[in-house]
Coordinates of C-alpha atoms in Angstrom, one line a residue:
Chain A
M1465 CA -18.7 -31.8 20.5
K1466 CA -17.3 -31.7 17.1
T1467 CA -16.3 -28.2 16.0
S1468 CA -15.4 -27.4 12.4
R1469 CA -11.8 -27.6 11.4
Y1470 CA -11.8 -23.9 10.6
F1471 CA -13.7 -22.8 13.8
V1472 CA -10.8 -20.6 14.8
E1473 CA -10.7 -18.9 11.4
Y1474 CA -14.5 -18.3 11.4
L1475 CA -14.4 -16.9 14.9
T1476 CA -11.4 -14.7 14.0
L1477 CA -13.2 -13.3 10.9
L1478 CA -16.3 -12.6 13.0
L1479 CA -14.4 -10.9 15.7
V1480 CA -12.5 -8.8 13.3
A1481 CA -15.7 -7.8 11.5
V1482 CA -17.5 -6.8 14.8
L1483 CA -14.6 -5.0 16.3
L1484 CA -13.9 -2.9 13.2
A1485 CA -17.6 -2.3 12.9
L1486 CA -17.7 -1.0 16.4
V1487 CA -14.9 1.5 15.7
P1488 CA -17.1 4.3 14.5
L1489 CA -19.2 4.1 17.7
G1490 CA -16.1 4.5 19.7
L1491 CA -15.2 7.6 17.8
A1492 CA -18.7 9.2 17.9
P1493 CA -18.1 10.8 21.4
L1494 CA -15.2 12.7 20.0
G1495 CA -17.7 15.1 18.7
P1496 CA -18.5 15.9 15.1
G1497 CA -15.2 17.6 14.2
G1498 CA -12.7 15.4 15.9
G1499 CA -14.9 12.4 15.1
D1500 CA -14.8 13.1 11.4
Y1501 CA -11.1 13.4 11.5
Y1502 CA -10.6 10.1 13.2
L1503 CA -13.2 8.4 11.1
R1504 CA -11.2 9.4 8.1
L1505 CA -8.0 7.7 9.8
A1506 CA -10.0 4.7 10.4
T1507 CA -11.2 4.5 6.9
M1508 CA -7.7 5.0 5.6
M1509 CA -6.7 2.1 7.9
L1510 CA -9.2 -0.1 6.3
I1511 CA -7.8 0.7 2.8
Y1512 CA -4.3 0.0 3.8
M1513 CA -5.4 -3.3 5.4
I1514 CA -6.8 -4.3 1.9
Y1515 CA -3.5 -3.4 0.3
T1516 CA -1.8 -5.5 2.9
V1517 CA -4.0 -8.5 2.6
A1518 CA -3.2 -8.5 -1.2
F1519 CA 0.6 -7.9 -0.6
N1520 CA 0.4 -10.8 1.9
I1521 CA -0.8 -13.1 -0.9
I1522 CA 1.8 -12.0 -3.4
F1523 CA 4.8 -11.6 -1.1
G1524 CA 4.0 -13.3 2.1
H1525 CA 2.8 -16.6 0.3
T1526 CA 4.7 -16.8 -2.9
R1527 CA 7.7 -14.6 -2.3
Q1528 CA 7.2 -12.2 -5.1
L1529 CA 8.4 -8.9 -4.0
F1530 CA 6.1 -6.6 -5.7
L1531 CA 7.3 -3.0 -4.9
C1532 CA 4.6 -1.7 -7.0
V1533 CA 1.6 -1.9 -4.9
G1534 CA 1.1 1.9 -5.0
A1535 CA 1.6 1.9 -8.8
L1536 CA -0.9 -0.9 -9.4
A1537 CA -3.5 0.8 -7.2
G1538 CA -2.8 3.9 -9.1
C1539 CA -3.2 2.3 -12.4
S1540 CA -6.5 0.9 -11.5
A1541 CA -7.6 4.3 -9.9
Y1542 CA -6.6 6.4 -12.9
V1543 CA -8.1 4.0 -15.5
S1544 CA -11.4 4.2 -13.5
V1545 CA -11.4 8.0 -12.9
V1546 CA -10.4 8.7 -16.6
L1547 CA -13.1 6.5 -17.8
V1548 CA -15.8 8.2 -15.7
M1549 CA -14.4 11.7 -16.7
R1550 CA -13.9 11.1 -20.5
M1551 CA -16.2 8.3 -21.4
S1552 CA -19.0 9.2 -18.8
F1553 CA -18.9 5.6 -17.3
S1554 CA -20.6 5.3 -14.0
P1555 CA -18.1 4.7 -11.2
W1556 CA -19.4 1.3 -10.3
A1557 CA -18.9 0.3 -13.8
S1558 CA -15.5 1.6 -14.2
I1559 CA -14.0 0.2 -11.0
P1560 CA -14.2 -3.2 -12.3
V1561 CA -12.3 -2.1 -15.4
G1562 CA -9.6 -0.7 -13.3
I1563 CA -9.4 -3.9 -11.2
A1564 CA -9.2 -6.0 -14.3
F1565 CA -6.4 -3.8 -15.6
A1566 CA -4.4 -4.0 -12.4
A1567 CA -4.9 -7.8 -12.3
I1568 CA -3.7 -8.3 -15.9
L1569 CA -0.7 -6.1 -15.1
G1570 CA 0.3 -7.9 -12.0
G1571 CA -0.3 -11.2 -13.6
A1572 CA 1.9 -10.2 -16.6
F1573 CA 4.7 -9.1 -14.3
S1574 CA 4.6 -12.3 -12.4
Y1575 CA 4.4 -14.5 -15.6
V1576 CA 7.4 -12.7 -17.2
S1577 CA 9.5 -12.8 -14.0
V1578 CA 8.7 -16.6 -13.3
R1579 CA 9.4 -17.4 -16.9
R1580 CA 12.8 -15.5 -17.0
G1581 CA 13.6 -17.1 -13.6
L1582 CA 14.1 -13.8 -11.9
G1583 CA 15.1 -14.0 -8.1
V1584 CA 13.3 -12.1 -5.5
I1585 CA 15.7 -9.1 -5.8
F1586 CA 15.2 -8.7 -9.5
V1587 CA 11.4 -8.9 -9.1
G1588 CA 11.8 -6.2 -6.6
I1589 CA 13.9 -4.0 -8.9
V1590 CA 11.6 -4.5 -12.0
T1591 CA 8.5 -3.7 -10.0
L1592 CA 10.2 -0.8 -8.3
V1593 CA 11.2 0.6 -11.7
F1594 CA 7.8 0.0 -12.8
S1595 CA 6.6 2.2 -9.9
M1596 CA 8.9 5.0 -11.2
I1597 CA 7.6 4.5 -14.8
F1598 CA 4.0 4.8 -13.6
G1599 CA 4.7 8.0 -11.7
N1600 CA 6.5 9.5 -14.8
L1601 CA 3.7 8.4 -17.1
I1602 CA 1.1 10.0 -15.0
L1603 CA 3.2 13.3 -15.0
G1604 CA 3.8 13.0 -18.7
L1605 CA 0.3 12.3 -19.9
R1606 CA -0.9 15.6 -18.7
V1607 CA -3.8 15.7 -21.1
W1608 CA -5.5 12.8 -19.4
T1609 CA -4.2 12.8 -15.9
N1610 CA -3.6 16.6 -15.2
G1611 CA 0.1 15.8 -14.2
E1612 CA 1.2 16.8 -10.7
T1613 CA -1.9 18.9 -10.1
G1614 CA -4.0 15.7 -10.0
I1615 CA -7.7 15.1 -10.5
E1616 CA -10.5 16.2 -8.2
T1617 CA -12.9 13.2 -7.9
R1618 CA -15.3 14.9 -5.5
N1619 CA -17.9 15.5 -8.1
L1620 CA -17.4 12.0 -9.8
R1621 CA -17.9 9.8 -6.8
P1622 CA -21.0 7.9 -5.9
E1623 CA -22.7 8.9 -2.7
A1624 CA -21.7 5.7 -0.9
L1625 CA -18.0 6.6 -1.1
A1626 CA -18.2 10.1 0.2
P1627 CA -16.4 10.4 3.5
G1628 CA -18.7 9.4 6.3
L1629 CA -20.2 6.3 8.1
E1630 CA -21.7 4.9 5.0
S1631 CA -18.3 4.8 3.1
Y1632 CA -16.6 3.3 6.3
Y1633 CA -19.0 0.4 6.3
V1634 CA -18.8 0.0 2.4
I1635 CA -14.9 -0.1 2.7
L1636 CA -15.1 -2.5 5.6
G1637 CA -17.4 -4.7 3.6
V1638 CA -14.5 -4.8 0.9
L1639 CA -12.0 -5.7 3.5
M1640 CA -14.1 -8.5 5.0
L1641 CA -14.7 -9.9 1.5
A1642 CA -11.0 -9.7 0.9
L1643 CA -10.4 -11.6 4.2
V1644 CA -13.0 -14.2 3.5
F1645 CA -11.6 -14.6 0.2
Y1646 CA -8.1 -15.0 1.5
H1647 CA -9.4 -17.6 3.9
L1648 CA -11.1 -19.6 1.2
L1649 CA -8.0 -19.3 -1.0
M1650 CA -5.8 -20.7 1.7
R1651 CA -7.8 -23.7 2.4
S1652 CA -8.2 -24.6 -1.2
R1653 CA -5.6 -26.4 -3.2
A1654 CA -4.1 -23.2 -4.1
G1655 CA -3.3 -22.5 -0.5
T1656 CA -1.3 -25.8 -0.2
A1657 CA 0.5 -24.8 -3.3
F1658 CA 1.4 -21.4 -2.0
R1659 CA 2.6 -22.8 1.4
A1660 CA 4.9 -25.3 -0.6
I1661 CA 6.2 -22.6 -2.8
A1662 CA 7.1 -20.3 0.2
D1663 CA 8.9 -23.3 1.8
D1664 CA 11.0 -24.3 -1.1
E1665 CA 10.0 -23.4 -4.7
F1666 CA 12.2 -26.0 -6.2
A1667 CA 10.9 -28.8 -4.2
A1668 CA 7.4 -27.7 -4.9
E1669 CA 8.1 -27.9 -8.7
L1670 CA 9.5 -31.4 -8.1
A1671 CA 6.4 -32.4 -6.2
G1672 CA 4.4 -31.6 -9.3
I1673 CA 3.1 -28.2 -8.4
D1674 CA 2.7 -25.9 -11.3
V1675 CA 4.8 -23.2 -9.7
T1676 CA 4.3 -20.7 -12.7
M1677 CA 0.5 -21.0 -12.6
Y1678 CA 0.2 -20.6 -8.9
K1679 CA 2.6 -17.7 -8.8
V1680 CA 0.7 -15.9 -11.5
L1681 CA -2.5 -16.7 -9.8
A1682 CA -1.4 -15.2 -6.5
A1683 CA 0.0 -12.1 -8.3
S1684 CA -3.2 -11.4 -10.3
V1685 CA -5.5 -12.1 -7.5
G1686 CA -3.5 -9.9 -5.2
S1687 CA -3.2 -7.2 -7.9
A1688 CA -7.0 -7.2 -8.4
L1689 CA -7.5 -6.6 -4.7
I1690 CA -5.0 -3.9 -4.7
G1691 CA -6.8 -2.4 -7.8
A1692 CA -10.0 -2.5 -5.9
A1693 CA -8.7 -0.7 -2.9
G1694 CA -6.8 1.8 -5.1
A1695 CA -10.0 2.6 -7.1
V1696 CA -12.1 2.8 -4.1
Y1697 CA -9.5 5.2 -2.4
A1698 CA -9.5 7.5 -5.5
Y1699 CA -13.2 8.3 -5.0
Y1700 CA -13.2 8.3 -1.2
S1701 CA -10.4 10.8 -0.9
G1702 CA -11.9 13.1 -3.4
Y1703 CA -8.5 13.8 -5.1
I1704 CA -5.7 11.8 -6.8
N1705 CA -2.3 12.6 -8.0
P1706 CA 0.8 10.5 -8.6
T1707 CA 2.2 11.1 -5.1
V1708 CA -0.6 9.5 -3.2
Y1709 CA 0.2 6.3 -5.1
G1710 CA 3.9 6.8 -4.9
P1711 CA 6.2 4.0 -3.4
V1712 CA 6.8 6.1 -0.3
S1713 CA 3.0 6.7 0.5
V1714 CA 1.9 3.2 -0.2
D1715 CA 4.5 0.6 -0.6
I1716 CA 6.6 1.4 2.5
A1717 CA 3.5 1.5 4.6
V1718 CA 2.3 -1.7 3.3
L1719 CA 5.6 -3.4 3.8
V1720 CA 5.9 -2.1 7.4
T1721 CA 2.2 -3.1 8.1
L1722 CA 2.9 -6.7 6.9
L1723 CA 6.1 -7.1 8.8
L1724 CA 4.5 -5.7 11.9
G1725 CA 1.5 -8.1 11.8
G1726 CA 3.3 -11.1 10.4
M1727 CA 3.6 -12.6 6.9
G1728 CA 1.5 -15.4 5.8
T1729 CA -1.2 -15.0 8.3
L1730 CA -4.8 -14.2 8.2
L1731 CA -4.7 -11.7 11.1
G1732 CA -1.5 -10.2 10.4
P1733 CA -2.6 -7.4 8.0
V1734 CA -5.4 -6.5 10.4
I1735 CA -3.3 -6.3 13.5
G1736 CA -0.4 -4.7 11.4
G1737 CA -2.9 -2.2 10.0
V1738 CA -4.3 -1.1 13.4
L1739 CA -0.7 -0.7 14.8
F1740 CA 0.5 1.1 11.8
A1741 CA -2.4 3.6 11.9
V1742 CA -1.7 4.2 15.6
L1743 CA 2.1 4.6 15.0
D1744 CA 1.5 6.9 12.0
E1745 CA -0.6 9.1 14.2
A1746 CA 1.9 9.0 16.9
V1747 CA 4.8 10.2 14.7
R1748 CA 2.7 12.9 12.9
P1749 CA 3.7 15.6 15.4
L1750 CA 7.2 14.9 14.6
G1751 CA 6.7 16.7 11.3
R1752 CA 9.5 16.1 8.9
L1753 CA 11.2 13.7 11.4
N1754 CA 8.5 11.1 10.6
V1755 CA 10.4 9.8 7.7
L1756 CA 13.2 9.1 10.0
A1757 CA 10.9 7.3 12.4
Y1758 CA 9.6 5.0 9.5
G1759 CA 13.2 4.2 8.6
V1760 CA 14.1 3.2 12.1
L1761 CA 10.9 1.2 12.4
I1762 CA 11.7 -0.7 9.2
V1763 CA 15.3 -1.5 10.2
I1764 CA 14.1 -2.6 13.7
L1765 CA 11.4 -4.7 12.2
V1766 CA 13.5 -6.3 9.7
I1767 CA 16.5 -7.1 12.0
A1768 CA 14.8 -8.1 15.2
F1769 CA 11.1 -8.7 14.6
R1770 CA 10.8 -10.5 11.2
Q1771 CA 8.1 -12.9 12.3
G1772 CA 5.6 -10.3 13.2
L1773 CA 3.1 -9.9 15.9
V1774 CA 1.0 -12.8 15.2
A1775 CA 3.9 -15.3 15.4
M1776 CA 4.8 -13.7 18.8
L1777 CA 1.3 -13.9 20.1
R1778 CA 1.3 -17.5 19.1
K1779 CA 4.4 -18.3 21.0
L1780 CA 3.2 -16.3 24.1
T1781 CA -0.3 -17.6 24.4
K1782 CA 0.2 -21.0 22.8
V1783 CA -3.2 -20.5 21.0
R1784 CA -3.4 -21.3 17.4
I1785 CA -3.9 -17.7 15.9
P1786 CA -4.8 -17.9 12.2
Chain B
M668 CA 25.6 18.7 -30.5
I669 CA 29.1 18.0 -29.3
A670 CA 28.5 20.0 -26.2
T671 CA 25.5 17.6 -25.4
L672 CA 27.6 14.6 -26.1
I673 CA 30.3 15.8 -23.7
D674 CA 27.7 16.7 -21.2
G675 CA 26.3 13.2 -21.5
I676 CA 29.6 11.4 -21.1
V677 CA 30.5 13.4 -18.0
Q678 CA 27.2 12.9 -16.4
G679 CA 27.5 9.2 -17.2
L680 CA 30.9 9.1 -15.6
Q681 CA 29.4 10.7 -12.5
L682 CA 26.5 8.0 -12.4
S683 CA 29.1 5.2 -12.8
L684 CA 30.9 6.5 -9.7
M685 CA 27.7 6.1 -7.9
A686 CA 26.7 2.8 -9.4
V687 CA 30.0 1.1 -9.2
G688 CA 29.5 1.1 -5.4
I689 CA 26.3 -0.7 -5.8
T690 CA 28.0 -3.2 -8.2
L691 CA 30.8 -3.9 -5.7
I692 CA 28.6 -4.3 -2.6
F693 CA 26.2 -6.5 -4.5
G694 CA 28.9 -8.6 -6.1
L695 CA 30.9 -9.1 -2.8
G696 CA 28.5 -8.9 0.0
G697 CA 25.3 -10.0 -1.8
V698 CA 23.4 -6.9 -0.6
L699 CA 21.7 -4.5 -2.9
N700 CA 22.4 -1.1 -1.3
L701 CA 19.4 1.1 -1.7
A702 CA 21.0 3.9 0.4
Q703 CA 23.9 4.6 -2.1
G704 CA 22.4 7.9 -3.1
Q705 CA 22.2 8.8 0.7
F706 CA 25.9 8.0 1.1
A707 CA 26.6 10.5 -1.7
V708 CA 24.4 13.1 0.0
V709 CA 26.1 12.5 3.3
G710 CA 29.6 13.0 1.6
G711 CA 28.4 16.1 -0.1
I712 CA 26.8 17.7 3.0
V713 CA 29.8 16.9 5.1
A714 CA 31.9 18.7 2.7
A715 CA 29.5 21.6 2.5
L716 CA 29.5 21.9 6.4
C717 CA 33.3 21.9 6.3
I718 CA 33.5 24.7 3.6
N719 CA 30.9 26.6 5.8
A720 CA 33.2 26.2 8.7
G721 CA 35.9 27.9 6.7
L722 CA 38.0 24.9 5.5
H723 CA 39.7 24.9 2.0
P724 CA 37.3 23.3 -0.5
L725 CA 39.8 20.5 -1.3
A726 CA 40.3 19.6 2.3
A727 CA 36.5 19.8 2.8
C728 CA 35.9 17.4 -0.1
A729 CA 38.4 15.0 1.3
L730 CA 36.7 15.1 4.6
G731 CA 33.4 14.6 2.8
V732 CA 34.6 11.5 1.1
L733 CA 36.1 10.2 4.4
G734 CA 32.7 11.0 6.2
A735 CA 30.8 8.9 3.7
G736 CA 33.4 6.1 4.2
L737 CA 33.0 6.3 8.0
L738 CA 29.2 6.0 7.6
G739 CA 29.8 2.9 5.4
L740 CA 32.0 1.5 8.1
V741 CA 29.4 2.0 10.8
V742 CA 26.5 0.6 8.6
D743 CA 28.6 -2.5 7.5
R744 CA 29.7 -3.2 11.2
T745 CA 26.3 -2.8 12.7
L746 CA 23.1 -2.8 10.6
L747 CA 24.3 -5.2 7.8
I748 CA 25.5 -7.9 10.2
P749 CA 22.1 -9.7 10.3
A750 CA 22.0 -9.8 6.6
Y751 CA 25.5 -11.2 6.3
R752 CA 24.6 -13.9 8.8
S753 CA 21.9 -15.4 6.5
A754 CA 22.6 -16.7 3.0
G755 CA 21.0 -16.7 -0.4
E756 CA 17.6 -15.2 -1.1
E757 CA 17.2 -14.4 2.7
R758 CA 20.2 -12.2 2.7
L759 CA 19.4 -10.5 -0.5
L760 CA 15.9 -9.7 1.0
L761 CA 17.2 -8.7 4.3
G762 CA 20.0 -6.5 2.8
L763 CA 17.4 -4.8 0.6
L764 CA 15.0 -4.0 3.4
I765 CA 17.7 -2.9 5.9
T766 CA 19.3 -0.5 3.4
L767 CA 15.7 0.7 2.3
G768 CA 15.1 1.5 6.0
L769 CA 18.6 3.1 6.3
S770 CA 17.8 5.3 3.2
F771 CA 14.7 6.5 5.1
V772 CA 16.7 7.2 8.2
L773 CA 19.3 9.2 6.4
N774 CA 16.8 11.1 4.3
G775 CA 14.7 12.0 7.2
F776 CA 17.6 13.1 9.4
L777 CA 19.3 15.1 6.6
D778 CA 16.1 16.9 5.7
Y779 CA 15.3 17.6 9.2
E780 CA 18.8 18.8 10.4
Y781 CA 20.5 20.2 7.3
S782 CA 17.6 21.1 4.8
D783 CA 19.2 24.6 4.4
V784 CA 22.7 23.2 3.6
S785 CA 23.6 22.4 0.0
L786 CA 26.9 21.8 -1.7
S787 CA 27.7 23.8 -4.8
L788 CA 31.3 24.2 -5.6
R789 CA 32.3 26.9 -8.0
L790 CA 35.6 26.7 -9.9
A791 CA 37.7 29.9 -10.6
T792 CA 37.2 29.8 -14.4
P793 CA 33.6 28.6 -15.2
S794 CA 34.2 27.7 -18.8
F795 CA 36.7 27.7 -21.7
D796 CA 36.6 27.3 -25.4
V797 CA 38.2 24.5 -27.3
A798 CA 37.8 24.5 -31.1
G799 CA 34.7 26.8 -30.9
I800 CA 32.9 24.6 -28.2
T801 CA 32.4 26.0 -24.8
I802 CA 33.3 23.4 -22.2
R803 CA 32.6 23.8 -18.5
T804 CA 35.5 23.5 -16.3
A805 CA 33.3 21.5 -13.9
S806 CA 32.8 19.0 -16.5
V807 CA 36.4 18.5 -17.0
A808 CA 36.9 18.2 -13.2
V809 CA 34.1 15.7 -12.9
A810 CA 35.4 13.6 -15.7
A811 CA 39.0 13.8 -14.4
I812 CA 37.8 12.7 -10.8
A813 CA 35.8 9.8 -12.2
I814 CA 38.5 8.7 -14.5
V815 CA 41.2 8.8 -12.0
A816 CA 38.9 6.9 -9.5
F817 CA 38.1 4.3 -11.9
A818 CA 41.8 3.9 -13.0
L819 CA 42.8 3.5 -9.4
L820 CA 39.9 0.9 -8.8
F821 CA 41.1 -1.1 -11.8
V822 CA 44.7 -1.0 -10.9
F823 CA 43.8 -2.0 -7.4
L824 CA 41.7 -4.9 -8.5
K825 CA 43.9 -6.1 -11.3
T826 CA 47.4 -5.8 -9.9
T827 CA 47.3 -6.1 -6.0
L828 CA 46.8 -9.2 -4.0
L829 CA 44.0 -7.7 -2.2
G830 CA 42.4 -6.9 -5.5
K831 CA 42.7 -10.6 -6.5
V832 CA 41.2 -11.7 -3.3
I833 CA 38.2 -9.4 -3.8
R834 CA 37.7 -10.7 -7.4
S835 CA 37.9 -14.2 -6.0
I836 CA 35.1 -13.5 -3.6
I837 CA 32.9 -12.0 -6.2
Q838 CA 33.4 -15.1 -8.2
N839 CA 32.7 -17.6 -5.5
E840 CA 32.3 -16.7 -1.8
V841 CA 32.5 -20.3 -0.5
G842 CA 35.5 -21.0 -2.7
A843 CA 37.2 -18.0 -1.4
G844 CA 36.5 -19.0 2.1
L845 CA 38.0 -22.4 1.5
C846 CA 41.2 -20.8 0.3
G847 CA 41.6 -19.3 3.7
I848 CA 40.1 -15.8 2.9
N849 CA 38.0 -14.1 5.5
P850 CA 35.2 -12.6 3.5
G851 CA 33.9 -10.5 6.5
R852 CA 36.9 -8.1 6.6
I853 CA 37.1 -7.8 2.8
R854 CA 33.3 -7.0 2.7
T855 CA 33.9 -4.1 5.2
L856 CA 36.6 -2.8 3.1
I857 CA 34.5 -2.9 0.0
V858 CA 31.6 -1.3 1.8
V859 CA 33.7 1.5 2.9
L860 CA 35.3 1.9 -0.5
S861 CA 31.8 2.0 -2.1
A862 CA 30.6 4.6 0.3
M863 CA 33.7 6.7 -0.5
L864 CA 33.1 6.4 -4.2
A865 CA 29.4 7.4 -3.6
G866 CA 30.7 10.4 -1.5
L867 CA 33.0 11.3 -4.5
G868 CA 29.9 11.1 -6.8
G869 CA 28.0 13.4 -4.5
I870 CA 30.9 16.0 -4.6
A871 CA 30.9 15.7 -8.4
Q872 CA 27.2 16.5 -8.3
G873 CA 28.1 19.5 -6.2
L874 CA 30.6 20.6 -8.9
F875 CA 28.2 20.0 -11.7
S876 CA 25.3 21.9 -10.3
S877 CA 24.4 21.6 -6.6
L878 CA 23.6 18.8 -4.1
G879 CA 20.8 19.2 -1.6
T880 CA 19.6 16.9 1.1
E881 CA 16.5 15.9 -0.9
M882 CA 18.4 14.4 -3.8
G883 CA 19.3 11.0 -2.2
N884 CA 16.5 9.0 -3.7
G885 CA 17.0 10.4 -7.1
L886 CA 20.6 9.6 -7.1
T887 CA 20.0 6.0 -5.8
D888 CA 17.4 5.5 -8.6
Y889 CA 19.9 6.6 -11.4
A890 CA 22.7 4.6 -9.7
L891 CA 20.5 1.5 -9.5
I892 CA 19.4 1.8 -13.1
V893 CA 23.1 2.0 -14.2
A894 CA 24.1 -0.9 -12.0
V895 CA 21.4 -3.0 -13.3
V896 CA 22.0 -2.1 -17.0
G897 CA 25.7 -2.8 -16.5
G898 CA 25.0 -6.1 -14.9
V899 CA 25.0 -6.0 -11.2
R900 CA 28.3 -7.9 -10.9
S901 CA 30.5 -6.3 -13.7
I902 CA 32.5 -3.3 -13.0
N903 CA 33.5 -2.7 -16.6
G904 CA 29.8 -3.0 -17.5
T905 CA 28.9 -0.5 -14.9
L906 CA 31.3 2.0 -16.4
A907 CA 30.1 1.3 -19.9
A908 CA 26.4 1.5 -18.8
G909 CA 26.9 4.7 -16.9
V910 CA 28.5 6.4 -20.0
L911 CA 25.8 5.1 -22.3
L912 CA 23.0 6.1 -20.2
G913 CA 24.5 9.5 -19.5
I914 CA 24.7 10.1 -23.3
V915 CA 21.1 8.8 -23.8
N916 CA 20.0 11.0 -20.9
A917 CA 21.6 14.1 -22.3
F918 CA 20.4 13.7 -25.8
A919 CA 16.9 12.5 -24.8
S920 CA 16.4 15.4 -22.4
Y921 CA 17.4 17.7 -25.1
Y922 CA 15.1 16.3 -27.7
V923 CA 12.1 14.7 -26.1
G924 CA 11.8 16.2 -22.6
A925 CA 12.3 15.0 -19.1
Y926 CA 9.5 12.6 -18.4
L927 CA 10.0 10.7 -21.6
T928 CA 13.7 10.5 -20.9
L929 CA 13.3 8.9 -17.6
I930 CA 10.8 6.5 -19.0
I931 CA 13.4 5.6 -21.7
L932 CA 16.0 4.9 -19.0
L933 CA 13.8 3.0 -16.8
G934 CA 12.6 0.9 -19.8
T935 CA 16.1 0.1 -20.6
A936 CA 16.6 -1.1 -17.1
V937 CA 13.6 -3.4 -17.3
F938 CA 14.5 -4.8 -20.6
T939 CA 18.0 -5.4 -19.5
I940 CA 16.9 -7.4 -16.6
L941 CA 14.4 -9.3 -18.7
L942 CA 16.4 -10.0 -21.8
R943 CA 20.2 -9.9 -20.6
P944 CA 20.2 -10.3 -16.9
A945 CA 23.9 -10.5 -16.8
G946 CA 24.1 -6.9 -18.1
L947 CA 23.8 -5.2 -21.5
F948 CA 27.5 -5.7 -22.4
A949 CA 28.0 -9.2 -20.9
T950 CA 29.6 -11.6 -23.3
G951 CA 28.2 -15.1 -23.6
S952 CA 25.9 -16.3 -20.9

């Protein structure tokens, strides 16, 4: 029997979709109160998975250290929310505007840094500095953004994004779209180029790959996904302020998730996301010590566990895990 | 007006103290230390604890600086080893991520254990008048500390053999190795020295206003901006950038407000990286 070349990938995508779709059923017996709490956690987990899929494209495949995932998500979110508030856009119309804004911004960063020949560390610094600029701009543009106080989005959001089962499945839909898109991207010409760039950028250039174009492509596509997740989160959470999109709340979490799961893999962001959600919940009782726990986790992951879980499972089971 | 200028210069000198450590570690070890501000906080908190224990403030500050140096030694000999083992971009990335994790560990630990401790050193005479301008004694003290520290650093790098060795590694690590220099030990020395300079910066912050456990990230950010604007490999550049940004910071916060000031500083850093990656004051390219 001749199976498709991408049979494993299809099977994985299907499994991920089915398993994640079953999560709310598993949470239902916890009763209405506890169930709501855990459903919220599960939804947040999905949003962080989308961030991580995007970050995986940008950093995992083309080695552009974007330390501005939170800021890009925040840009998209604030653009969308302010449009709804001030220009009475409908949320569904304003989310694409936010996404486009994030994509253009990410693409511009990438273009400039490739053109200037910035190394990975300088891309990291520039984007980190951009994160700080973003935070201060939001604080400074008080008239539009309400500064530190933030904006209530409870009354602006469409019904489908109110916390509950419906929003869980809507966001799961977005995640699955992101994963399918990732799969399609990786099996296309672009995927080959990404792999070549990740291995050796110089060699890729010599082999006739337009490195600038593919890096900018990866950055814009990834930033668009980040923007989508950020805007969806803005309505889902019912409240936004600069801190929820700060580097500590988003970038660190995404970095840890990707390192946990495994860079450059399809399943990495998903497995990492589940693990991170569990870990995050496990360290919550530590209160203020949870920052310390994150730090220890990052150090251990970076030093001893750089390949991530997917690579480890591959080695253990000798199965081709996408 | 002149008071603002003096404020700016002094603050700039303090920032340079913090930033020169980043410059040195990056130039020599190829690691961008994102925990520099945390080193400063550790130095300051150790000093504060010693003062609370009844020690003389000067001795306490010395112990604080030593404490920061000790932390630097431990970090260099344990956490940074995997980074040193790899080369090129890989080392940069590993170093960045490890020190990022370290800054979290230190932040979390300090916040949990010593959140009620803060360092604020008060001098006997708070201020004096020169030609009609009121100058804070603390400013003079901070400026003196920074200038002496930088003078010692320059003399050390320019005149001693060890200084020459250090500069040779900054210029070319492989070449220095071929000349029989062991970069590992020099690196440890430099990390310890940088951590001690950061500790000194933390104590200067305590003199200036006060140093709390939550200030680590802010200090790292400022130090990073200064190091970047000065060109992350040049010590002279770092000093100049620190003073320049200090002055800009003082005037901008006076005239346009805090948010815009920070955006101006951050913008300077971005444009330096994009337009003059070797630093704002680098000659030629």
